[in-house]
Amino acid sequence: KGVASKQDYRHFRIRTVEGANDFASMAEVLRRRFARAHEQEQKSPDGKVNRWGLMPDLVIVDGGKGQLDAALGVIQELDLMQIPVAGLAKQNEELFLPGRPDSIRLPRDSQALYLVQRIRDEAHRFAVSYHRQLREKGSLASILEEIEGIGPQRRKALIKRFGSLEGIRQATLEELIQVPGMNHSVAEKLQNGL
């Protein structure tokens, strides 16, 4: 009905693709998504609806012909040709459809264009916030790992207590010592290391 269903948003970490390969990453995510749907479909004999088991009415991929071809490869591989697929290229707001050599340009003032733009922009927002969160978590953990005496448990307790690297930096020695598992010696090393 044109409204985002945030309960159905999903994150996927790329597991099998080395480096930046947009087409292979997209194929991996779609393969895993549809495999999970099939798996959940098989597991629900009680008749309850499992959100993972629901198949989409339409798949819109972010990108042009290359991304569309990658998605189509997975759709064909998994025998899901009943699900329509389109690619949306941002530069000229072009829609690419299978079997059509030319793109479709929706009128600039059409509600259909506004809808696909909102879908794309929301997908970007969701993905960018997730990647930013992963980068921050990774950089914080790596800085704390370099400090002698700060292992996984203390790192977790520090992050829980102060929320960020900047929060830890601003903490007094007394505040650091009060974190579960911390002692005076390790708190001093932490302050000196940051």
CSV table of N, CA, C and O in Angstrom, one decimal, residues 48-170:
chain,number,residue,atom,x,y,z
A,48,LYS,N,0.9,-21.0,10.9
A,48,LYS,CA,1.3,-19.7,11.2
A,48,LYS,C,2.1,-19.0,10.1
A,48,LYS,O,2.9,-19.7,9.5
A,49,VAL,N,1.9,-17.8,9.9
A,49,VAL,CA,2.7,-17.0,8.9
A,49,VAL,C,4.0,-16.6,9.5
A,49,VAL,O,4.1,-15.9,10.5
A,50,ASN,N,5.1,-17.1,8.8
A,50,ASN,CA,6.4,-16.7,9.2
A,50,ASN,C,6.8,-15.6,8.2
A,50,ASN,O,6.8,-15.8,7.0
A,51,ARG,N,7.2,-14.4,8.6
A,51,ARG,CA,7.5,-13.3,7.8
A,51,ARG,C,8.6,-13.7,6.7
A,51,ARG,O,8.6,-13.2,5.6
A,52,TRP,N,9.6,-14.5,7.1
A,52,TRP,CA,10.6,-14.9,6.2
A,52,TRP,C,10.1,-15.7,5.1
A,52,TRP,O,10.6,-15.8,4.0
A,53,GLY,N,9.0,-16.5,5.4
A,53,GLY,CA,8.4,-17.3,4.3
A,53,GLY,C,7.6,-16.6,3.3
A,53,GLY,O,7.3,-17.2,2.3
A,54,LEU,N,7.3,-15.4,3.5
A,54,LEU,CA,6.6,-14.6,2.5
A,54,LEU,C,7.4,-14.3,1.3
A,54,LEU,O,8.5,-13.8,1.5
A,55,MET,N,7.0,-14.5,0.1
A,55,MET,CA,7.7,-14.2,-1.1
A,55,MET,C,7.2,-12.8,-1.5
A,55,MET,O,6.1,-12.4,-1.4
A,56,PRO,N,8.1,-12.0,-2.1
A,56,PRO,CA,7.8,-10.7,-2.6
A,56,PRO,C,6.9,-10.7,-3.8
A,56,PRO,O,7.0,-11.7,-4.6
A,57,ASP,N,6.1,-9.7,-4.0
A,57,ASP,CA,5.3,-9.5,-5.2
A,57,ASP,C,6.2,-8.9,-6.4
A,57,ASP,O,5.9,-9.1,-7.5
A,58,LEU,N,7.3,-8.3,-6.0
A,58,LEU,CA,8.2,-7.6,-6.9
A,58,LEU,C,9.5,-7.4,-6.3
A,58,LEU,O,9.6,-7.1,-5.1
A,59,VAL,N,10.6,-7.6,-7.1
A,59,VAL,CA,11.9,-7.3,-6.6
A,59,VAL,C,12.5,-6.1,-7.4
A,59,VAL,O,12.5,-6.2,-8.7
A,60,ILE,N,12.9,-5.1,-6.7
A,60,ILE,CA,13.5,-3.9,-7.4
A,60,ILE,C,14.9,-3.9,-6.9
A,60,ILE,O,15.2,-3.8,-5.7
A,61,VAL,N,15.9,-4.0,-7.8
A,61,VAL,CA,17.3,-3.9,-7.4
A,61,VAL,C,17.8,-2.5,-7.7
A,61,VAL,O,17.4,-1.9,-8.7
A,62,ASP,N,18.8,-2.2,-6.9
A,62,ASP,CA,19.4,-0.8,-7.1
A,62,ASP,C,20.5,-1.0,-8.1
A,62,ASP,O,21.5,-1.6,-7.9
A,63,GLY,N,20.2,-0.4,-9.3
A,63,GLY,CA,21.2,-0.4,-10.4
A,63,GLY,C,20.6,-0.7,-11.7
A,63,GLY,O,19.4,-0.8,-11.9
A,64,GLY,N,21.5,-0.8,-12.7
A,64,GLY,CA,21.0,-0.9,-14.1
A,64,GLY,C,21.0,-2.3,-14.6
A,64,GLY,O,20.7,-3.3,-13.8
A,65,LYS,N,21.4,-2.5,-15.9
A,65,LYS,CA,21.3,-3.8,-16.5
A,65,LYS,C,22.2,-4.9,-15.8
A,65,LYS,O,21.8,-6.0,-15.7
A,66,GLY,N,23.4,-4.5,-15.4
A,66,GLY,CA,24.3,-5.5,-14.7
A,66,GLY,C,23.7,-6.0,-13.5
A,66,GLY,O,23.7,-7.2,-13.2
A,67,GLN,N,23.2,-5.2,-12.6
A,67,GLN,CA,22.5,-5.6,-11.4
A,67,GLN,C,21.3,-6.4,-11.7
A,67,GLN,O,21.0,-7.4,-11.0
A,68,LEU,N,20.5,-6.0,-12.6
A,68,LEU,CA,19.3,-6.7,-13.0
A,68,LEU,C,19.7,-8.1,-13.5
A,68,LEU,O,19.0,-9.1,-13.1
A,69,ASP,N,20.7,-8.2,-14.3
A,69,ASP,CA,21.1,-9.5,-14.8
A,69,ASP,C,21.6,-10.4,-13.7
A,69,ASP,O,21.3,-11.6,-13.6
A,70,ALA,N,22.3,-9.9,-12.7
A,70,ALA,CA,22.7,-10.7,-11.5
A,70,ALA,C,21.5,-11.2,-10.8
A,70,ALA,O,21.4,-12.3,-10.3
A,71,ALA,N,20.5,-10.3,-10.5
A,71,ALA,CA,19.3,-10.7,-9.8
A,71,ALA,C,18.5,-11.8,-10.6
A,71,ALA,O,18.0,-12.8,-10.1
A,72,LEU,N,18.4,-11.6,-11.9
A,72,LEU,CA,17.7,-12.5,-12.8
A,72,LEU,C,18.4,-13.9,-12.8
A,72,LEU,O,17.7,-14.9,-12.8
A,73,GLY,N,19.7,-13.9,-12.7
A,73,GLY,CA,20.4,-15.2,-12.7
A,73,GLY,C,20.0,-16.0,-11.5
A,73,GLY,O,19.8,-17.2,-11.6
A,74,VAL,N,19.8,-15.3,-10.3
A,74,VAL,CA,19.4,-16.0,-9.1
A,74,VAL,C,18.0,-16.4,-9.2
A,74,VAL,O,17.6,-17.6,-8.8
A,75,ILE,N,17.1,-15.6,-9.7
A,75,ILE,CA,15.7,-15.9,-9.8
A,75,ILE,C,15.5,-17.1,-10.7
A,75,ILE,O,14.7,-18.0,-10.4
A,76,GLN,N,16.3,-17.2,-11.8
A,76,GLN,CA,16.2,-18.3,-12.7
A,76,GLN,C,16.7,-19.6,-12.1
A,76,GLN,O,16.1,-20.7,-12.1
A,77,GLU,N,17.9,-19.4,-11.4
A,77,GLU,CA,18.5,-20.5,-10.7
A,77,GLU,C,17.6,-21.2,-9.7
A,77,GLU,O,17.6,-22.4,-9.6
A,78,LEU,N,16.8,-20.4,-9.0
A,78,LEU,CA,16.0,-20.9,-8.0
A,78,LEU,C,14.5,-21.2,-8.5
A,78,LEU,O,13.6,-21.4,-7.7
A,79,ASP,N,14.3,-21.0,-9.8
A,79,ASP,CA,13.0,-21.3,-10.4
A,79,ASP,C,11.9,-20.4,-9.8
A,79,ASP,O,10.9,-20.9,-9.3
A,80,LEU,N,12.2,-19.1,-9.7
A,80,LEU,CA,11.3,-18.2,-9.1
A,80,LEU,C,10.8,-17.2,-10.2
A,80,LEU,O,10.6,-16.0,-9.9
A,81,MET,N,10.7,-17.6,-11.4
A,81,MET,CA,10.4,-16.7,-12.5
A,81,MET,C,9.0,-16.0,-12.4
A,81,MET,O,8.7,-15.1,-13.1
A,82,GLN,N,8.2,-16.5,-11.4
A,82,GLN,CA,6.9,-15.9,-11.2
A,82,GLN,C,7.0,-14.5,-10.5
A,82,GLN,O,6.1,-13.7,-10.5
A,83,ILE,N,8.2,-14.2,-10.0
A,83,ILE,CA,8.4,-13.0,-9.3
A,83,ILE,C,9.0,-12.0,-10.3
A,83,ILE,O,10.1,-12.2,-10.8
A,84,PRO,N,8.3,-10.9,-10.6
A,84,PRO,CA,8.9,-9.9,-11.5
A,84,PRO,C,10.0,-9.1,-10.9
A,84,PRO,O,10.1,-8.9,-9.6
A,85,VAL,N,11.0,-8.8,-11.7
A,85,VAL,CA,12.2,-8.1,-11.2
A,85,VAL,C,12.5,-6.9,-12.1
A,85,VAL,O,12.2,-6.9,-13.3
A,86,ALA,N,12.9,-5.8,-11.5
A,86,ALA,CA,13.2,-4.6,-12.2
A,86,ALA,C,14.5,-4.0,-11.6
A,86,ALA,O,14.8,-4.2,-10.4
A,87,GLY,N,15.2,-3.2,-12.4
A,87,GLY,CA,16.4,-2.5,-11.9
A,87,GLY,C,16.1,-1.0,-11.9
A,87,GLY,O,15.5,-0.5,-12.9
A,88,LEU,N,16.5,-0.3,-10.9
A,88,LEU,CA,16.3,1.2,-10.9
A,88,LEU,C,17.7,1.8,-10.8
A,88,LEU,O,18.4,1.7,-9.8
A,89,ALA,N,18.1,2.5,-11.9
A,89,ALA,CA,19.4,3.2,-12.0
A,89,ALA,C,19.1,4.6,-11.6
A,89,ALA,O,18.3,5.3,-12.2
A,90,LYS,N,19.9,5.1,-10.6
A,90,LYS,CA,19.7,6.4,-10.0
A,90,LYS,C,20.0,7.6,-11.0
A,90,LYS,O,19.3,8.6,-11.0
A,91,GLN,N,21.1,7.5,-11.8
A,91,GLN,CA,21.5,8.6,-12.5
A,91,GLN,C,20.4,9.3,-13.3
A,91,GLN,O,20.2,10.5,-13.2
A,92,ASN,N,19.7,8.5,-14.1
A,92,ASN,CA,18.6,9.1,-14.9
A,92,ASN,C,17.2,8.6,-14.5
A,92,ASN,O,16.3,8.8,-15.2
A,93,GLU,N,17.2,8.0,-13.3
A,93,GLU,CA,15.9,7.4,-12.8
A,93,GLU,C,15.3,6.5,-13.8
A,93,GLU,O,14.1,6.6,-14.2
A,94,GLU,N,16.1,5.6,-14.3
A,94,GLU,CA,15.6,4.7,-15.4
A,94,GLU,C,15.3,3.3,-14.8
A,94,GLU,O,16.0,2.8,-13.9
A,95,LEU,N,14.2,2.7,-15.2
A,95,LEU,CA,13.8,1.4,-14.9
A,95,LEU,C,14.2,0.4,-16.0
A,95,LEU,O,14.0,0.7,-17.1
A,96,PHE,N,14.9,-0.6,-15.6
A,96,PHE,CA,15.3,-1.7,-16.5
A,96,PHE,C,14.5,-2.9,-16.2
A,96,PHE,O,14.3,-3.3,-15.1
A,97,LEU,N,13.9,-3.5,-17.3
A,97,LEU,CA,13.1,-4.7,-17.2
A,97,LEU,C,13.7,-5.8,-18.0
A,97,LEU,O,14.3,-5.5,-19.1
A,98,PRO,N,13.5,-7.1,-17.6
A,98,PRO,CA,14.1,-8.2,-18.4
A,98,PRO,C,13.5,-8.2,-19.8
A,98,PRO,O,12.3,-8.0,-19.9
A,99,GLY,N,14.3,-8.5,-20.7
A,99,GLY,CA,13.8,-8.7,-22.1
A,99,GLY,C,13.6,-7.4,-22.8
A,99,GLY,O,13.2,-7.4,-24.0
A,100,ARG,N,13.8,-6.3,-22.2
A,100,ARG,CA,13.6,-5.0,-22.9
A,100,ARG,C,15.0,-4.3,-23.1
A,100,ARG,O,15.7,-4.1,-22.1
A,101,PRO,N,15.4,-4.0,-24.3
A,101,PRO,CA,16.7,-3.5,-24.6
A,101,PRO,C,16.8,-2.0,-24.1
A,101,PRO,O,17.9,-1.6,-23.7
A,102,ASP,N,15.7,-1.3,-24.0
A,102,ASP,CA,15.8,0.1,-23.6
A,102,ASP,C,15.2,0.2,-22.2
A,102,ASP,O,14.3,-0.5,-21.8
A,103,SER,N,15.6,1.2,-21.5
A,103,SER,CA,15.1,1.5,-20.2
A,103,SER,C,13.8,2.3,-20.3
A,103,SER,O,13.4,2.8,-21.4
A,104,ILE,N,13.0,2.3,-19.2
A,104,ILE,CA,11.8,3.0,-19.1
A,104,ILE,C,12.1,4.3,-18.2
A,104,ILE,O,12.6,4.1,-17.1
A,105,ARG,N,11.7,5.4,-18.7
A,105,ARG,CA,11.8,6.6,-17.9
A,105,ARG,C,10.4,7.1,-17.6
A,105,ARG,O,9.6,7.5,-18.5
A,106,LEU,N,10.1,7.0,-16.3
A,106,LEU,CA,8.8,7.4,-15.8
A,106,LEU,C,8.7,9.0,-15.9
A,106,LEU,O,9.7,9.6,-15.6
A,107,PRO,N,7.5,9.5,-16.1
A,107,PRO,CA,7.4,11.0,-16.1
A,107,PRO,C,7.9,11.6,-14.8
A,107,PRO,O,7.6,11.0,-13.7
A,108,ARG,N,8.6,12.7,-14.9
A,108,ARG,CA,9.2,13.3,-13.7
A,108,ARG,C,8.1,13.7,-12.6
A,108,ARG,O,8.5,13.7,-11.4
A,109,ASP,N,6.9,13.8,-13.0
A,109,ASP,CA,5.9,14.2,-12.0
A,109,ASP,C,4.9,13.0,-11.7
A,109,ASP,O,3.9,13.2,-11.1
A,110,SER,N,5.3,11.8,-12.0
A,110,SER,CA,4.4,10.7,-11.8
A,110,SER,C,4.5,10.1,-10.4
A,110,SER,O,5.6,10.1,-9.8
A,111,GLN,N,3.4,9.7,-9.9
A,111,GLN,CA,3.4,9.1,-8.6
A,111,GLN,C,4.2,7.7,-8.6
A,111,GLN,O,4.8,7.4,-7.5
A,112,ALA,N,4.2,7.1,-9.7
A,112,ALA,CA,5.0,5.8,-9.8
A,112,ALA,C,6.5,6.1,-9.6
A,112,ALA,O,7.2,5.4,-8.9
A,113,LEU,N,7.0,7.2,-10.2
A,113,LEU,CA,8.4,7.5,-10.0
A,113,LEU,C,8.7,7.9,-8.6
A,113,LEU,O,9.7,7.5,-8.0
A,114,TYR,N,7.8,8.7,-8.0
A,114,TYR,CA,8.0,9.1,-6.6
A,114,TYR,C,8.0,7.8,-5.7
A,114,TYR,O,8.8,7.8,-4.7
A,115,LEU,N,7.2,6.8,-6.0
A,115,LEU,CA,7.1,5.6,-5.2
A,115,LEU,C,8.5,4.9,-5.3
A,115,LEU,O,9.1,4.5,-4.2
A,116,VAL,N,9.0,4.6,-6.5
A,116,VAL,CA,10.2,3.9,-6.6
A,116,VAL,C,11.4,4.7,-6.0
A,116,VAL,O,12.3,4.1,-5.5
A,117,GLN,N,11.3,6.0,-6.1
A,117,GLN,CA,12.4,6.8,-5.5
A,117,GLN,C,12.4,6.7,-4.0
A,117,GLN,O,13.4,6.6,-3.4
A,118,ARG,N,11.2,6.7,-3.4
A,118,ARG,CA,11.1,6.5,-2.0
A,118,ARG,C,11.6,5.1,-1.5
A,118,ARG,O,12.3,5.0,-0.5
A,119,ILE,N,11.3,4.1,-2.3
A,119,ILE,CA,11.7,2.8,-2.0
A,119,ILE,C,13.2,2.7,-2.0
A,119,ILE,O,13.9,2.3,-1.1
A,120,ARG,N,13.8,3.3,-3.1
A,120,ARG,CA,15.3,3.3,-3.3
A,120,ARG,C,15.9,4.1,-2.2
A,120,ARG,O,16.9,3.6,-1.5
A,121,ASP,N,15.4,5.3,-1.9
A,121,ASP,CA,16.0,6.1,-0.9
A,121,ASP,C,16.0,5.5,0.5
A,121,ASP,O,16.9,5.6,1.3
A,122,GLU,N,14.9,4.8,0.8
A,122,GLU,CA,14.7,4.2,2.1
A,122,GLU,C,15.7,3.0,2.2
A,122,GLU,O,16.3,2.8,3.3
A,123,ALA,N,15.8,2.2,1.1
A,123,ALA,CA,16.8,1.1,1.1
A,123,ALA,C,18.2,1.6,1.3
A,123,ALA,O,19.0,1.1,2.1
A,124,HIS,N,18.5,2.7,0.7
A,124,HIS,CA,19.9,3.3,0.9
A,124,HIS,C,20.1,3.8,2.3
A,124,HIS,O,21.1,3.5,2.9
A,125,ARG,N,19.1,4.5,2.9
A,125,ARG,CA,19.2,4.9,4.3
A,125,ARG,C,19.4,3.8,5.2
A,125,ARG,O,20.3,3.8,6.1
A,126,PHE,N,18.6,2.7,5.0
A,126,PHE,CA,18.8,1.6,5.9
A,126,PHE,C,20.1,0.9,5.8
A,126,PHE,O,20.8,0.6,6.8
A,127,ALA,N,20.6,0.7,4.6
A,127,ALA,CA,21.9,0.1,4.3
A,127,ALA,C,23.0,1.0,4.8
A,127,ALA,O,24.0,0.5,5.5
A,128,VAL,N,23.0,2.3,4.6
A,128,VAL,CA,24.1,3.2,5.0
A,128,VAL,C,24.2,3.2,6.5
A,128,VAL,O,25.3,3.2,7.1
A,129,SER,N,23.0,3.3,7.2
A,129,SER,CA,23.1,3.3,8.6
A,129,SER,C,23.7,2.0,9.2
A,129,SER,O,24.4,2.0,10.2
A,130,TYR,N,23.4,0.9,8.6
A,130,TYR,CA,23.9,-0.4,9.0
A,130,TYR,C,25.4,-0.5,8.8
A,130,TYR,O,26.2,-0.8,9.7
A,131,HIS,N,25.9,0.0,7.6
A,131,HIS,CA,27.3,-0.1,7.3
A,131,HIS,C,28.1,0.9,8.2
A,131,HIS,O,29.2,0.6,8.7
A,132,ARG,N,27.5,2.0,8.5
A,132,ARG,CA,28.1,3.0,9.4
A,132,ARG,C,28.2,2.4,10.8
A,132,ARG,O,29.3,2.5,11.5
A,133,GLN,N,27.2,1.7,11.3
A,133,GLN,CA,27.2,1.1,12.6
A,133,GLN,C,28.3,0.0,12.6
A,133,GLN,O,29.0,-0.1,13.6
A,134,LEU,N,28.4,-0.8,11.6
A,134,LEU,CA,29.4,-1.8,11.5
A,134,LEU,C,30.8,-1.2,11.6
A,134,LEU,O,31.7,-1.7,12.3
A,135,ARG,N,31.1,-0.2,10.8
A,135,ARG,CA,32.4,0.5,10.8
A,135,ARG,C,32.7,1.1,12.1
A,135,ARG,O,33.9,0.9,12.6
A,136,GLU,N,31.8,1.8,12.8
A,136,GLU,CA,32.0,2.3,14.1
A,136,GLU,C,32.4,1.2,15.1
A,136,GLU,O,33.3,1.4,15.9
A,137,LYS,N,31.6,0.2,15.1
A,137,LYS,CA,31.8,-0.9,16.0
A,137,LYS,C,33.2,-1.6,15.8
A,137,LYS,O,33.9,-1.9,16.7
A,138,GLY,N,33.5,-1.8,14.5
A,138,GLY,CA,34.8,-2.3,14.2
A,138,GLY,C,36.0,-1.5,14.6
A,138,GLY,O,37.0,-1.9,15.1
A,139,SER,N,35.9,-0.2,14.3
A,139,SER,CA,37.0,0.7,14.7
A,139,SER,C,37.1,0.9,16.2
A,139,SER,O,38.2,0.9,16.7
A,140,LEU,N,36.0,0.9,16.9
A,140,LEU,CA,36.1,1.0,18.4
A,140,LEU,C,36.7,-0.2,18.9
A,140,LEU,O,37.6,-0.2,19.8
A,141,ALA,N,36.3,-1.4,18.5
A,141,ALA,CA,36.8,-2.6,19.0
A,141,ALA,C,38.3,-2.7,18.7
A,141,ALA,O,39.1,-3.2,19.5
A,142,SER,N,38.7,-2.4,17.5
A,142,SER,CA,40.1,-2.5,17.1
A,142,SER,C,41.0,-1.6,18.0
A,142,SER,O,42.1,-2.0,18.4
A,143,ILE,N,40.6,-0.4,18.3
A,143,ILE,CA,41.4,0.5,19.1
A,143,ILE,C,41.5,0.0,20.5
A,143,ILE,O,42.5,-0.1,21.1
A,144,LEU,N,40.4,-0.5,21.1
A,144,LEU,CA,40.4,-1.1,22.4
A,144,LEU,C,41.2,-2.4,22.5
A,144,LEU,O,41.8,-2.6,23.5
A,145,GLU,N,41.2,-3.2,21.4
A,145,GLU,CA,42.0,-4.4,21.4
A,145,GLU,C,43.5,-4.2,21.6
A,145,GLU,O,44.2,-5.0,22.0
A,146,GLU,N,43.9,-3.0,21.1
A,146,GLU,CA,45.3,-2.7,21.2
A,146,GLU,C,45.8,-2.4,22.6
A,146,GLU,O,47.0,-2.3,22.8
A,147,ILE,N,44.9,-2.2,23.5
A,147,ILE,CA,45.3,-1.8,24.9
A,147,ILE,C,45.4,-3.0,25.7
A,147,ILE,O,44.5,-3.8,25.8
A,148,GLU,N,46.6,-3.2,26.3
A,148,GLU,CA,46.9,-4.3,27.2
A,148,GLU,C,45.9,-4.4,28.3
A,148,GLU,O,45.6,-3.4,29.0
A,149,GLY,N,45.3,-5.6,28.5
A,149,GLY,CA,44.4,-5.8,29.6
A,149,GLY,C,42.9,-5.6,29.3
A,149,GLY,O,42.0,-5.9,30.1
A,150,ILE,N,42.7,-5.1,28.0
A,150,ILE,CA,41.3,-4.9,27.6
A,150,ILE,C,40.9,-6.1,26.7
A,150,ILE,O,41.3,-6.1,25.5
A,151,GLY,N,40.2,-7.1,27.2
A,151,GLY,CA,39.8,-8.2,26.4
A,151,GLY,C,38.3,-8.1,26.1
A,151,GLY,O,37.7,-7.0,26.3
A,152,PRO,N,37.7,-9.1,25.5
A,152,PRO,CA,36.3,-9.0,25.0
A,152,PRO,C,35.3,-8.6,26.1
A,152,PRO,O,34.4,-7.8,25.8
A,153,GLN,N,35.5,-9.1,27.3
A,153,GLN,CA,34.5,-8.8,28.4
A,153,GLN,C,34.6,-7.4,28.8
A,153,GLN,O,33.6,-6.7,29.0
A,154,ARG,N,35.8,-6.9,29.0
A,154,ARG,CA,36.0,-5.5,29.4
A,154,ARG,C,35.6,-4.5,28.3
A,154,ARG,O,35.0,-3.5,28.6
A,155,ARG,N,35.9,-4.9,27.1
A,155,ARG,CA,35.5,-4.1,25.9
A,155,ARG,C,34.0,-3.9,25.9
A,155,ARG,O,33.4,-2.8,25.7
A,156,LYS,N,33.3,-5.1,26.0
A,156,LYS,CA,31.8,-5.1,26.0
A,156,LYS,C,31.3,-4.2,27.1
A,156,LYS,O,30.3,-3.4,27.0
A,157,ALA,N,31.8,-4.4,28.3
A,157,ALA,CA,31.4,-3.6,29.5
A,157,ALA,C,31.6,-2.1,29.3
A,157,ALA,O,30.8,-1.2,29.6
A,158,LEU,N,32.8,-1.7,28.7
A,158,LEU,CA,33.1,-0.3,28.5
A,158,LEU,C,32.1,0.3,27.4
A,158,LEU,O,31.6,1.4,27.6
A,159,ILE,N,31.9,-0.4,26.4
A,159,ILE,CA,30.9,0.1,25.4
A,159,ILE,C,29.5,0.2,25.9
A,159,ILE,O,28.8,1.2,25.7
A,160,LYS,N,29.1,-0.8,26.7
A,160,LYS,CA,27.8,-0.7,27.3
A,160,LYS,C,27.7,0.5,28.3
A,160,LYS,O,26.7,1.2,28.3
A,161,ARG,N,28.7,0.8,29.0
A,161,ARG,CA,28.7,1.8,30.0
A,161,ARG,C,28.8,3.2,29.4
A,161,ARG,O,28.1,4.1,29.7
A,162,PHE,N,29.7,3.4,28.4
A,162,PHE,CA,30.0,4.7,27.8
A,162,PHE,C,29.5,4.9,26.4
A,162,PHE,O,29.4,6.1,25.9
A,163,GLY,N,29.1,3.9,25.7
A,163,GLY,CA,28.4,4.0,24.4
A,163,GLY,C,29.3,4.2,23.2
A,163,GLY,O,28.9,3.9,22.1
A,164,SER,N,30.4,4.9,23.4
A,164,SER,CA,31.3,5.2,22.3
A,164,SER,C,32.7,5.4,22.7
A,164,SER,O,33.0,5.5,23.9
A,165,LEU,N,33.6,5.4,21.8
A,165,LEU,CA,35.0,5.7,22.1
A,165,LEU,C,35.2,7.1,22.7
A,165,LEU,O,36.0,7.2,23.7
A,166,GLU,N,34.5,8.0,22.2
A,166,GLU,CA,34.6,9.4,22.8
A,166,GLU,C,34.1,9.4,24.2
A,166,GLU,O,34.6,10.1,25.1
A,167,GLY,N,33.0,8.6,24.5
A,167,GLY,CA,32.5,8.5,25.9
A,167,GLY,C,33.5,7.9,26.8
A,167,GLY,O,33.7,8.4,27.9
A,168,ILE,N,34.3,6.9,26.3
A,168,ILE,CA,35.3,6.3,27.1
A,168,ILE,C,36.4,7.3,27.3
A,168,ILE,O,37.0,7.4,28.4
A,169,ARG,N,36.8,8.0,26.3
A,169,ARG,CA,37.9,9.0,26.4
A,169,ARG,C,37.6,10.1,27.4
A,169,ARG,O,38.5,10.5,28.2
A,170,GLN,N,36.3,10.5,27.5
A,170,GLN,CA,35.9,11.5,28.4
A,170,GLN,C,35.7,11.1,29.9
A,170,GLN,O,35.6,11.9,30.8
